Coordinates of C-alpha atoms in Angstrom, one line a residue:
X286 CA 1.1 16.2 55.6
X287 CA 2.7 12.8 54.9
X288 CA 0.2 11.8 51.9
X289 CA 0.4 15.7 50.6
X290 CA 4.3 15.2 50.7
X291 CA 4.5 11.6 49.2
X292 CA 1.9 13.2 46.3
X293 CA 4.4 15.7 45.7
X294 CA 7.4 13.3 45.8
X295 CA 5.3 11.0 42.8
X296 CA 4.5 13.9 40.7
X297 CA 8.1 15.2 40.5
X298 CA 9.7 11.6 40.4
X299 CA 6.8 9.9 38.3
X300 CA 9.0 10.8 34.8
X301 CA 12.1 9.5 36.0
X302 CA 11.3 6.5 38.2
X303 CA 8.3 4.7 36.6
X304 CA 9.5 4.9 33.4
X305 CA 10.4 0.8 32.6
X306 CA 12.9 0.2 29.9
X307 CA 11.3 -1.4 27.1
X308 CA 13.5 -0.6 24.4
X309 CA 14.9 2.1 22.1
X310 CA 11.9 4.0 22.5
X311 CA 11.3 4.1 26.9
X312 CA 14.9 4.6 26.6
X313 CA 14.4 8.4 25.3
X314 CA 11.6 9.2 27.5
X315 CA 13.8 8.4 30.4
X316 CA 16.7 10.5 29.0
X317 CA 14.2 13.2 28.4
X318 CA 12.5 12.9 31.6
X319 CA 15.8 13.2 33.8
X320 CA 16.8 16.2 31.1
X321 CA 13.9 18.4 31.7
X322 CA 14.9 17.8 35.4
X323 CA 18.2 19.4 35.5
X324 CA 17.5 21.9 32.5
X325 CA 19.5 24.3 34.2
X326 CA 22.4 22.5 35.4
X327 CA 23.0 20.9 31.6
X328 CA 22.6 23.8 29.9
X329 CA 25.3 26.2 32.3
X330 CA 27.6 23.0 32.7
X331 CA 27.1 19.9 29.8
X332 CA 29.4 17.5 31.3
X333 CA 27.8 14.4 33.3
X334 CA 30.6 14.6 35.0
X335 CA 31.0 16.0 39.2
X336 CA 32.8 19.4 39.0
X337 CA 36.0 20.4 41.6
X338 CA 36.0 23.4 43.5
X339 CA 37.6 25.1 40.8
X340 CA 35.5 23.9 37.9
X341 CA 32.9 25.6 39.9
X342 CA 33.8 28.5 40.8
X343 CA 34.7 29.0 37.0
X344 CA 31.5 28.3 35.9
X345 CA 30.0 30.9 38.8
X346 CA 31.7 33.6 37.3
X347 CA 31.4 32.4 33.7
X348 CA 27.3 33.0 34.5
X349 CA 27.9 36.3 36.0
X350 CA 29.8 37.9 33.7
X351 CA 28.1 39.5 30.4
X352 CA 26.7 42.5 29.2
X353 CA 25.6 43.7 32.2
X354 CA 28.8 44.3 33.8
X355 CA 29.6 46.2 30.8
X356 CA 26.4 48.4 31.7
X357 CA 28.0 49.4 34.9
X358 CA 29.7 52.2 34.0
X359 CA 26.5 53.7 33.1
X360 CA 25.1 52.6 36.1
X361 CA 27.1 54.4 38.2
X362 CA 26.6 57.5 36.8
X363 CA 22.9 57.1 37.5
X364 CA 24.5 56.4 41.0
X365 CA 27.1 58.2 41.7
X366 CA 31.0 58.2 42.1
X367 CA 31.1 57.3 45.3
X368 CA 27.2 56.2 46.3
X369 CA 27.5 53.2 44.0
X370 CA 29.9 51.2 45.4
X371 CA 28.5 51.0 48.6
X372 CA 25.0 50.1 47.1
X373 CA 26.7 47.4 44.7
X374 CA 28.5 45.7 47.3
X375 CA 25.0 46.0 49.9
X376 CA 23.1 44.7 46.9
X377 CA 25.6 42.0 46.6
X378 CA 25.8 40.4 50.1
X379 CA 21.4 41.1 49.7
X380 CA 22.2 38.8 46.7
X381 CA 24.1 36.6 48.4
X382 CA 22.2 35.5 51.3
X383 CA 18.8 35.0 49.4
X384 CA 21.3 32.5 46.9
X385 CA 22.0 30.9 50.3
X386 CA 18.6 30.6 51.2
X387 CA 17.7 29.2 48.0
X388 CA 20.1 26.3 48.4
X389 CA 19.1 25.6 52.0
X390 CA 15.4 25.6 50.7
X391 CA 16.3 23.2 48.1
X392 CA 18.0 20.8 50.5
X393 CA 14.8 21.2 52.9
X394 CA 12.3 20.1 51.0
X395 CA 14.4 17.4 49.7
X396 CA 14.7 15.8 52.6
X397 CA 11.2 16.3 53.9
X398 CA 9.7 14.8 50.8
X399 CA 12.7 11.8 50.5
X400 CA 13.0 13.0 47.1
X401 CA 15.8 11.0 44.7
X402 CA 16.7 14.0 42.4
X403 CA 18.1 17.9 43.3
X404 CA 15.0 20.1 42.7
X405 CA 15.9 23.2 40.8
X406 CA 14.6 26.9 41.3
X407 CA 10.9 26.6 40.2
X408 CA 10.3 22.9 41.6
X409 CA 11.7 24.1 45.5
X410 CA 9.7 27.3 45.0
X411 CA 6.4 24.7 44.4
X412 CA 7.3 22.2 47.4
X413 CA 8.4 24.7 49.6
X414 CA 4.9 26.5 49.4
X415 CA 3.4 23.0 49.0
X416 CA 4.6 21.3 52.4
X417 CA 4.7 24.7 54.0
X418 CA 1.9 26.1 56.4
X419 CA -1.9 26.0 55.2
X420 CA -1.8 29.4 54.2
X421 CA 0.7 28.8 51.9
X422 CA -0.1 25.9 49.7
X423 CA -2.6 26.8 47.7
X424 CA -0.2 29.5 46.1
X425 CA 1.7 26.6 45.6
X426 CA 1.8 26.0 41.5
X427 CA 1.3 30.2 41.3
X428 CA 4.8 30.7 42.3
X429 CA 6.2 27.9 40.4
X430 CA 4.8 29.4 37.5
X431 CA 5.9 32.7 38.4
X432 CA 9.3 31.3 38.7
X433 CA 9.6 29.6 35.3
X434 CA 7.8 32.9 33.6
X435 CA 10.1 35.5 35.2
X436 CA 13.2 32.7 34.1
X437 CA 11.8 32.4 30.6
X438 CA 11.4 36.8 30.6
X439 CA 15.2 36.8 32.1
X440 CA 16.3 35.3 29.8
X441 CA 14.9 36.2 26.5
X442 CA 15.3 39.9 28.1
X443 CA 18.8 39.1 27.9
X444 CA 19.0 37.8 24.5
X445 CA 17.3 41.8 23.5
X446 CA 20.2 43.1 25.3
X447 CA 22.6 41.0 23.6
X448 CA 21.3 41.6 20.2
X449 CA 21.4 45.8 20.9
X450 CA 25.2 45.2 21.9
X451 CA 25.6 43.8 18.5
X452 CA 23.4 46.1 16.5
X453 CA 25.2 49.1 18.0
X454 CA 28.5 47.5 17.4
X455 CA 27.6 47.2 14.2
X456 CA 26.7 50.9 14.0
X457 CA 29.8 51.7 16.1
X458 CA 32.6 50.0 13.5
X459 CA 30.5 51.2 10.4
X460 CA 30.6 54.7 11.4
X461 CA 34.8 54.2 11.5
X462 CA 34.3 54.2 7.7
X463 CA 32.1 57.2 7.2
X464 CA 28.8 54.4 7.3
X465 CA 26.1 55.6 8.5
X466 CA 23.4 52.7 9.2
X467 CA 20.2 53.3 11.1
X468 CA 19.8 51.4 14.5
X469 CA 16.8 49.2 12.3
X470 CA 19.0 48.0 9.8
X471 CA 21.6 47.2 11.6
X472 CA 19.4 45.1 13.9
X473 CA 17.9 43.3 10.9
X474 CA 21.6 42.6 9.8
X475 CA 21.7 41.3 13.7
X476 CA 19.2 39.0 12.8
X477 CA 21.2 36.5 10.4
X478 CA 23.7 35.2 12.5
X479 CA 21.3 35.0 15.6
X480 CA 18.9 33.3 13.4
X481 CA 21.4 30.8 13.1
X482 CA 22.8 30.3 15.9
X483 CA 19.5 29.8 17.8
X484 CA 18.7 26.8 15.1
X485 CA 21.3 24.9 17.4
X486 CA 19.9 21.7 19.5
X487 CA 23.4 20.2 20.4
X488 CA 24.3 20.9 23.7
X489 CA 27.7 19.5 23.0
X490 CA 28.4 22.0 20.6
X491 CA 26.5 25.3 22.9
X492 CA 28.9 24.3 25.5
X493 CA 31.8 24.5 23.1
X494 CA 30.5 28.1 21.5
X495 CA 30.0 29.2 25.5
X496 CA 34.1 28.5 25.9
X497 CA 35.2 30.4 23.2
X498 CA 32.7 33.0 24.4
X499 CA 34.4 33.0 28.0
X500 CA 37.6 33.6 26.3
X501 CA 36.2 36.5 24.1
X502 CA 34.5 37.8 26.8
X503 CA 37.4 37.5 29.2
X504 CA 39.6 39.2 27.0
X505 CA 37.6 42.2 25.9
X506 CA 36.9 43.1 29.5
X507 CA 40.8 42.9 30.2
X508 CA 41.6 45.3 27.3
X509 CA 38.6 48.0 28.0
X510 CA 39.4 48.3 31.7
X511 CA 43.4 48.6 30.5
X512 CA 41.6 51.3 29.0
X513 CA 39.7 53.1 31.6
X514 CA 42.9 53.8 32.9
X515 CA 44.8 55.8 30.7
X516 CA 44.2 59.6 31.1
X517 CA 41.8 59.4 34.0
X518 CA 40.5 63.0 34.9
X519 CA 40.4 64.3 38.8
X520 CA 37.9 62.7 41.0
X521 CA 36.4 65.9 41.7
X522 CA 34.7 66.2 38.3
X523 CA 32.5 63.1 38.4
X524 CA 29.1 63.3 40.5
X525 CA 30.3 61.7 44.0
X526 CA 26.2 61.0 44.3
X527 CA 24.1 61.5 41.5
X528 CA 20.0 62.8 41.9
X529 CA 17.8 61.5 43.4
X530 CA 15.5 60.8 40.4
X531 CA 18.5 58.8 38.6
X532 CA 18.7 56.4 41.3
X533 CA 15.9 53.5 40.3
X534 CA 17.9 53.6 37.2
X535 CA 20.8 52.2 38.9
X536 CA 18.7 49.7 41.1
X537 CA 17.8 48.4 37.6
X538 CA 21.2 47.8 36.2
X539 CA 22.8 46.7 39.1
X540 CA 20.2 44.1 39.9
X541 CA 20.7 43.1 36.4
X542 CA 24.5 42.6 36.5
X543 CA 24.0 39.6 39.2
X544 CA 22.7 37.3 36.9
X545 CA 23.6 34.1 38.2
X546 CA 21.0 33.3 40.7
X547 CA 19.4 30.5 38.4
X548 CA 22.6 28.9 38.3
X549 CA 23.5 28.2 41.9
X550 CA 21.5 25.1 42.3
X551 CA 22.8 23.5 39.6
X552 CA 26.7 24.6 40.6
X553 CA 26.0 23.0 43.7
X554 CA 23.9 19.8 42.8
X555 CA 27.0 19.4 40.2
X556 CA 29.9 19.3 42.4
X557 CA 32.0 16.5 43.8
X558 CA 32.0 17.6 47.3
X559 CA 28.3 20.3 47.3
X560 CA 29.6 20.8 50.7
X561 CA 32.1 23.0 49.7
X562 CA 29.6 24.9 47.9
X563 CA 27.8 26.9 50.9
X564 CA 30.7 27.3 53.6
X565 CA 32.5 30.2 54.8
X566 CA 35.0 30.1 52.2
X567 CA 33.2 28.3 49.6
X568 CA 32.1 28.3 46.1
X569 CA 29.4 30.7 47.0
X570 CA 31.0 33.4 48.9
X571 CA 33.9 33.6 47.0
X572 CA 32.6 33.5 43.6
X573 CA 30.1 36.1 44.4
X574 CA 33.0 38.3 46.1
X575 CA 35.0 38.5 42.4
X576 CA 32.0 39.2 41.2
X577 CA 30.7 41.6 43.1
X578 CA 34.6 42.9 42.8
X579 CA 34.9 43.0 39.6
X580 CA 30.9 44.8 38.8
X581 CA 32.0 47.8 41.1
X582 CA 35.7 47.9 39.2
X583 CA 34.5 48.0 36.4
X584 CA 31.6 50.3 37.3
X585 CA 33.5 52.9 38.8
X586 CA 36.6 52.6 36.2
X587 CA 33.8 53.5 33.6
X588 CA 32.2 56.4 35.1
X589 CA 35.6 57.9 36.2
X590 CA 36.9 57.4 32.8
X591 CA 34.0 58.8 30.8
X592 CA 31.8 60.4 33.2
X593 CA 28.4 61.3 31.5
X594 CA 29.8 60.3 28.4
X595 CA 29.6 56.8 29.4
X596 CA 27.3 54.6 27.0
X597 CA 25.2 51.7 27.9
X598 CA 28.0 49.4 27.2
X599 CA 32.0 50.2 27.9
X600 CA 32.5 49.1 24.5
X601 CA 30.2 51.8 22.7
X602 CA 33.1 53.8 24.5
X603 CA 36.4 52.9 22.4
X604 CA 37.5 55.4 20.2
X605 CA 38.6 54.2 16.3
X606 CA 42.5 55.7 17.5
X607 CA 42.5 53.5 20.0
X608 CA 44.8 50.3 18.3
X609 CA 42.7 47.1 19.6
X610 CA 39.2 49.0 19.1
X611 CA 38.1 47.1 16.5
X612 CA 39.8 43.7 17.6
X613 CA 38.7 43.8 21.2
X614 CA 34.4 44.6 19.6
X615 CA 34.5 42.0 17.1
X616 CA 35.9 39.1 20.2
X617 CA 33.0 40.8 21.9
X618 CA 30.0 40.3 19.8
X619 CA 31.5 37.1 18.4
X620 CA 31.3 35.9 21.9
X621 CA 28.0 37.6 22.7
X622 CA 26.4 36.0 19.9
X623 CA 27.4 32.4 21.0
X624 CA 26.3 33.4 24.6
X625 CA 22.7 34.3 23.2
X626 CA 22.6 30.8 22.0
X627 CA 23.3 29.2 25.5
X628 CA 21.0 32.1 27.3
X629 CA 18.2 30.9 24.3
X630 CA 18.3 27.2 25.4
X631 CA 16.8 27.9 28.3
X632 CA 13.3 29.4 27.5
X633 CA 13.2 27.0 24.4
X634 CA 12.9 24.0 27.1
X635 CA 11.0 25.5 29.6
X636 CA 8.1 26.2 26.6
X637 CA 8.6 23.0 24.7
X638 CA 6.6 21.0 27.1
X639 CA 4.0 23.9 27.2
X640 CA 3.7 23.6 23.6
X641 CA 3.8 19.9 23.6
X642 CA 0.7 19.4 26.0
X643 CA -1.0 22.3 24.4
X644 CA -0.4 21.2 20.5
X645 CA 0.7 17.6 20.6
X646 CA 1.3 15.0 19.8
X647 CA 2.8 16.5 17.0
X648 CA 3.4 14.5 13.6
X649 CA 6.6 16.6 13.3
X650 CA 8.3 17.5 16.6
X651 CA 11.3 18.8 15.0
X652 CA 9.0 21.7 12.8
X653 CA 7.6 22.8 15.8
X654 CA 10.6 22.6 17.6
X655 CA 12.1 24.9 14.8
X656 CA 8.9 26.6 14.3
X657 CA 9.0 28.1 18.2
X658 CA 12.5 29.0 18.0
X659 CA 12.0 30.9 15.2
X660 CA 9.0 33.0 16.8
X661 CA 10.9 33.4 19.7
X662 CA 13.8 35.0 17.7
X663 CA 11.5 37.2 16.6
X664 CA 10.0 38.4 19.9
X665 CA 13.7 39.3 20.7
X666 CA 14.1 41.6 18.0
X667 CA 11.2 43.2 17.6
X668 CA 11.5 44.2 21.4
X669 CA 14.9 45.0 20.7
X670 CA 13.6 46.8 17.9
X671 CA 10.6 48.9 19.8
X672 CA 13.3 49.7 22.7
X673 CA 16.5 50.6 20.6
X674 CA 17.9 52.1 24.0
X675 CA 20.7 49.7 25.6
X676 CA 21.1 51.3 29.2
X677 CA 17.6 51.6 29.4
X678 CA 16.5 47.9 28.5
X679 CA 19.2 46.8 30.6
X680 CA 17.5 48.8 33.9
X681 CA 13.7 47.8 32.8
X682 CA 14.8 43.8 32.4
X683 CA 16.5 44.0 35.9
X684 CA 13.8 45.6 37.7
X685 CA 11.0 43.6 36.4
X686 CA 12.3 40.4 36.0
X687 CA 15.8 39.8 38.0
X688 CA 14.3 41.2 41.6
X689 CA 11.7 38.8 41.5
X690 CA 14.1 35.8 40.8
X691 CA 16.8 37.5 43.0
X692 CA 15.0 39.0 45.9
X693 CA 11.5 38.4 45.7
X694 CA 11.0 34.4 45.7
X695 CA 14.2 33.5 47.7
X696 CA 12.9 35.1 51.1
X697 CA 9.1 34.3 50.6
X698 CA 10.4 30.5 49.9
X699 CA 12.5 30.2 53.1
X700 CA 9.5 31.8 55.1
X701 CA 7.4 29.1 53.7
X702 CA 10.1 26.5 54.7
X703 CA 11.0 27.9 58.2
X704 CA 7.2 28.3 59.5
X705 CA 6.2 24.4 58.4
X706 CA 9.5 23.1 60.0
X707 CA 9.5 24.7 63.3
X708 CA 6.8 26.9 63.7
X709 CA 8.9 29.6 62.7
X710 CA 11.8 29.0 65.4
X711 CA 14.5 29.0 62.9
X712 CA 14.8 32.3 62.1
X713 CA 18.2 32.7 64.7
X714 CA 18.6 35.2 66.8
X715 CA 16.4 37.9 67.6
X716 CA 14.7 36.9 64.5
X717 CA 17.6 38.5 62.5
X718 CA 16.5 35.7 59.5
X719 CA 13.1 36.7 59.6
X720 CA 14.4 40.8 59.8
X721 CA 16.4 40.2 56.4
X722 CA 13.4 38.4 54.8
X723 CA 12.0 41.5 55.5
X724 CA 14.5 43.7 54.6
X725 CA 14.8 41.9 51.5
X726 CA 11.2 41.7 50.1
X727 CA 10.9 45.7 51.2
X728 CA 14.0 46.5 48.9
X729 CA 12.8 44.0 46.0
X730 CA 9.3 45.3 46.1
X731 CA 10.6 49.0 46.4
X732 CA 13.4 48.2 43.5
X733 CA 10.9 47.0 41.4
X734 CA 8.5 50.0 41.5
X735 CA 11.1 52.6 41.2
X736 CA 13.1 50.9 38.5
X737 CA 10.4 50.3 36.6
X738 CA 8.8 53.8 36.6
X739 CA 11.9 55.0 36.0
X740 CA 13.0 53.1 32.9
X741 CA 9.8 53.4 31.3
X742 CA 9.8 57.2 31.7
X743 CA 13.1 57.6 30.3
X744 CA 12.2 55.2 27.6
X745 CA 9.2 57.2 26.9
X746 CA 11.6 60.7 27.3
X747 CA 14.4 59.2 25.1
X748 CA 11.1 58.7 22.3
X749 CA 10.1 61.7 22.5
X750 CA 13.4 63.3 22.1
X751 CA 13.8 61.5 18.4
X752 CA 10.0 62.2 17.6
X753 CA 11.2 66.4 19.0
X754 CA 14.0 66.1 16.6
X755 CA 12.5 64.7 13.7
X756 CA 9.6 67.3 13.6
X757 CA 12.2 69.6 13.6
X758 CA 14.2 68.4 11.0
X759 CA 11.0 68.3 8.9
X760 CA 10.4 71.6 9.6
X761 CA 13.5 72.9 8.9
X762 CA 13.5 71.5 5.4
X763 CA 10.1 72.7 4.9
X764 CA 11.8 76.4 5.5
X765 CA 9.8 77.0 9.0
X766 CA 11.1 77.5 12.5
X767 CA 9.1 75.5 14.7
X768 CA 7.7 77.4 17.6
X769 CA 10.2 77.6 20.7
X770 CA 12.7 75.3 19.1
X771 CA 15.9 77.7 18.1

């Protein structure tokens, strides 16, 4: 166990420790050695410098906070009134404890192996199956694969979402003038500034486009929940639990909203006391509480407000009468369009390596740099373009990709962990660690069926409604009734 450990220390420190500085050019293969280690933790927070309590706790909810809380409002409908609260906030303590596991796997295997950097998500998901019992290792580089696929699917799933909020913005403000634009036009029209913005290497300058996103972000959810509250009907007319059928649906979105999981290692490898990162009243729990707070505010604000007119985003919402409308969009997809650029860093240098050992040594690094942000671009908006439904990709991304990262890998990590350390003693109490692990893989496992059925049915339905319609229209042109439509 102590050679299979010392093996795994050298293959994840062999970039950064036997690299010997022999000028200019061992000098950048350090730098890019130690980057690729802590991909995460640059890309969510650029500084090299440790982060307060504060700092911290702002960049928690800054990764937290997007499109998907703006999706809530649809959500609950799919939920109910008064169901969906009490699911969000059981979904977020779920989310809560595996993000606590996560950190306490990290720190396991760190010591066990006598490692000299933080291992991120993937790396403890590796080691922790790698050092754990017999029966676990030779899953070992599976799951870290796993890990880093579902990350690189996270995130370019939320790049789609973010270029449908634009496109139907687009569509939205247009249609205040009496312009009428298809949903395929006004993605292609999508693609020029996301083009661009994706061309970006700098991290210097991501970090400053993701602060004046915070700000445009922050502000357009302060104005549209101002607005949720003017004219509210009675209580009584909104669904206090909706169908059963509508349910996976909500899973999906909800799931979705609680983004941040690949961000809490970093946080916490980043601060200048990580011990205040995990306690009672720490980084952790309290970031995840306004969180959590503000997804079922904002959740049930929408659906009270709206009811089943809610769209997939609260924005989609605003009426042209309504005097900061147009102001409060535009902040919005200005600042959604710099956040794609920060969410697209990530699967850019997760692949890059791929591509490198596959394709290289390359005579032109920076072409097929350029070259594979470009086709990923692309991906984005043709499967932006194929699912032109907001609410709906929304639900499919969170219950295929987010449960694995959120509740699938956490629990399956710690179990990994617990049995090598202890022969599974350190499951407290009764067990009661060992009965959430449980609980937890039942719900992700069960979340991820459902949701996905679900969405893909309705996605399917919502097709077949325009392909109903269109026939129809045809038809009516043609001077024929089509048979049972009236």
């Amino acid at each position: 166990m102590v050679e299979s450990g010392n093996m795994a220390k050298e293959k994840w420190k062999s970039d950064c420790v036997n690299i010997r500085s022999n000028g200019r050019t061992e000098q950048i293969k350090r730098e890019n050695a130690e980057h690729r280690l802590s991909i995460l933790s640059i890309v969510y927070n650029p500084t090299a410098h440790p982060t307060s309590y504060l700092d911290t706790l702002v960049n928690m909810l800054k990764g937290n906070v997007g499109c998907g809380i703006l999706a809530m409002g649809d959500a609950f409908k799919n939920g109910g009134l008064f169901l969906s609260p009490v699911l969000t906030f059981i979904i977020g303590i779920i989310c809560v404890y595996n993000q606590h596991v996560l950190v306490q796997c990290s720190k396991s295997v760190k010591q066990k192996l006598k490692l000299q950097h933080n291992p991120q998500f993937a790396e403890t998901v590796e080691l922790s199956f790698e050092t754990g019992p017999q029966r676990f290792q030779s899953y070992s580089v599976f799951f870290r694969n796993s890990v880093n696929s579902f990350i690189v699917i996270t995130q370019l799933g939320f790049c789609c979402v973010y270029i449908l909020f634009v496109s139907k913005s687009i569509q939205q403000m247009l249609s205040w003038y009496n312009i009428q634009l298809d949903v395929h036009v006004s993605i292609l029209i999508t693609m020029v500034p996301i083009m661009i913005s994706s061309l970006i290497r700098s991290l210097k300058f991501i970090a400053r486009l993701s602060a004046i996103a915070n700000v445009c972000m922050l502000v357009g959810l302060v104005v549209i929940l101002y607005y949720c509250t003017v004219d509210l009907p009675p209580l009584s007319s909104r669904s206090a639990i909706a169908h059963w059928t509508t349910i996976p649906l909500y899973f999906g979105t909800s799931i979705f909203s609680f983004e941040g999981i690949s961000l809490v290692l970093p946080l916490e490898q980043e601060m200048k006391k990580p011990k205040q990162f995990s306690t009672a009243f720490g980084v952790l729990n309290v970031g995840m509480v306004i969180v959590t707070s503000l997804i079922v505010l904002t959740g049930f604000m929408g659906y009270w407000r709206f009811g089943d007119a809610v769209r997939g985003s609260l924005t989609l919402n605003l009426p042209e009468e309504f005097l900061l409308s147009k102001v409060v969009i535009s902040s919005m997809m200005f600042g959604i369009i710099c956040t794609y650029t920060l969410q697209f860093y990530v699967p850019v240098e997760i692949l890059w390596p791929k591509v490198e050992q596959r394709f290289g040594p390359f005579r032109s690094p920076l072409l097929w740099d350029t070259g594979l942000r470009v086709v990923l671009v692309l991906i984005t908006f043709i499967a932006a373009d194929v699912i032109p439904h907001l609410s709906l990709f929304i639900s499919m991304m969170g219950a295929v990709a987010s449960t694995f990262l959120a509740l699938i890998f956490p629990p399956l990590c710690h179990m990994a962990v617990t049995s090598a350390d202890d022969g599974g003693n350190g499951y407290g109490l009764f067990n009661w660690r060992l009965a959430m692990n449980c609980v937890t893989l039942v719900l992700g496992a069960l979340g991820f069926v459902t949701g996905t059925y679900a969405s893909v049915y309705e996605i399917f339905g919502a097709f077949q409604k325009v392909a109903v319609t269109a026939a129809v229209t045809n038809t009516t042109g043609n001077n024929y009734t089509a048979p049972g439509v009236h």
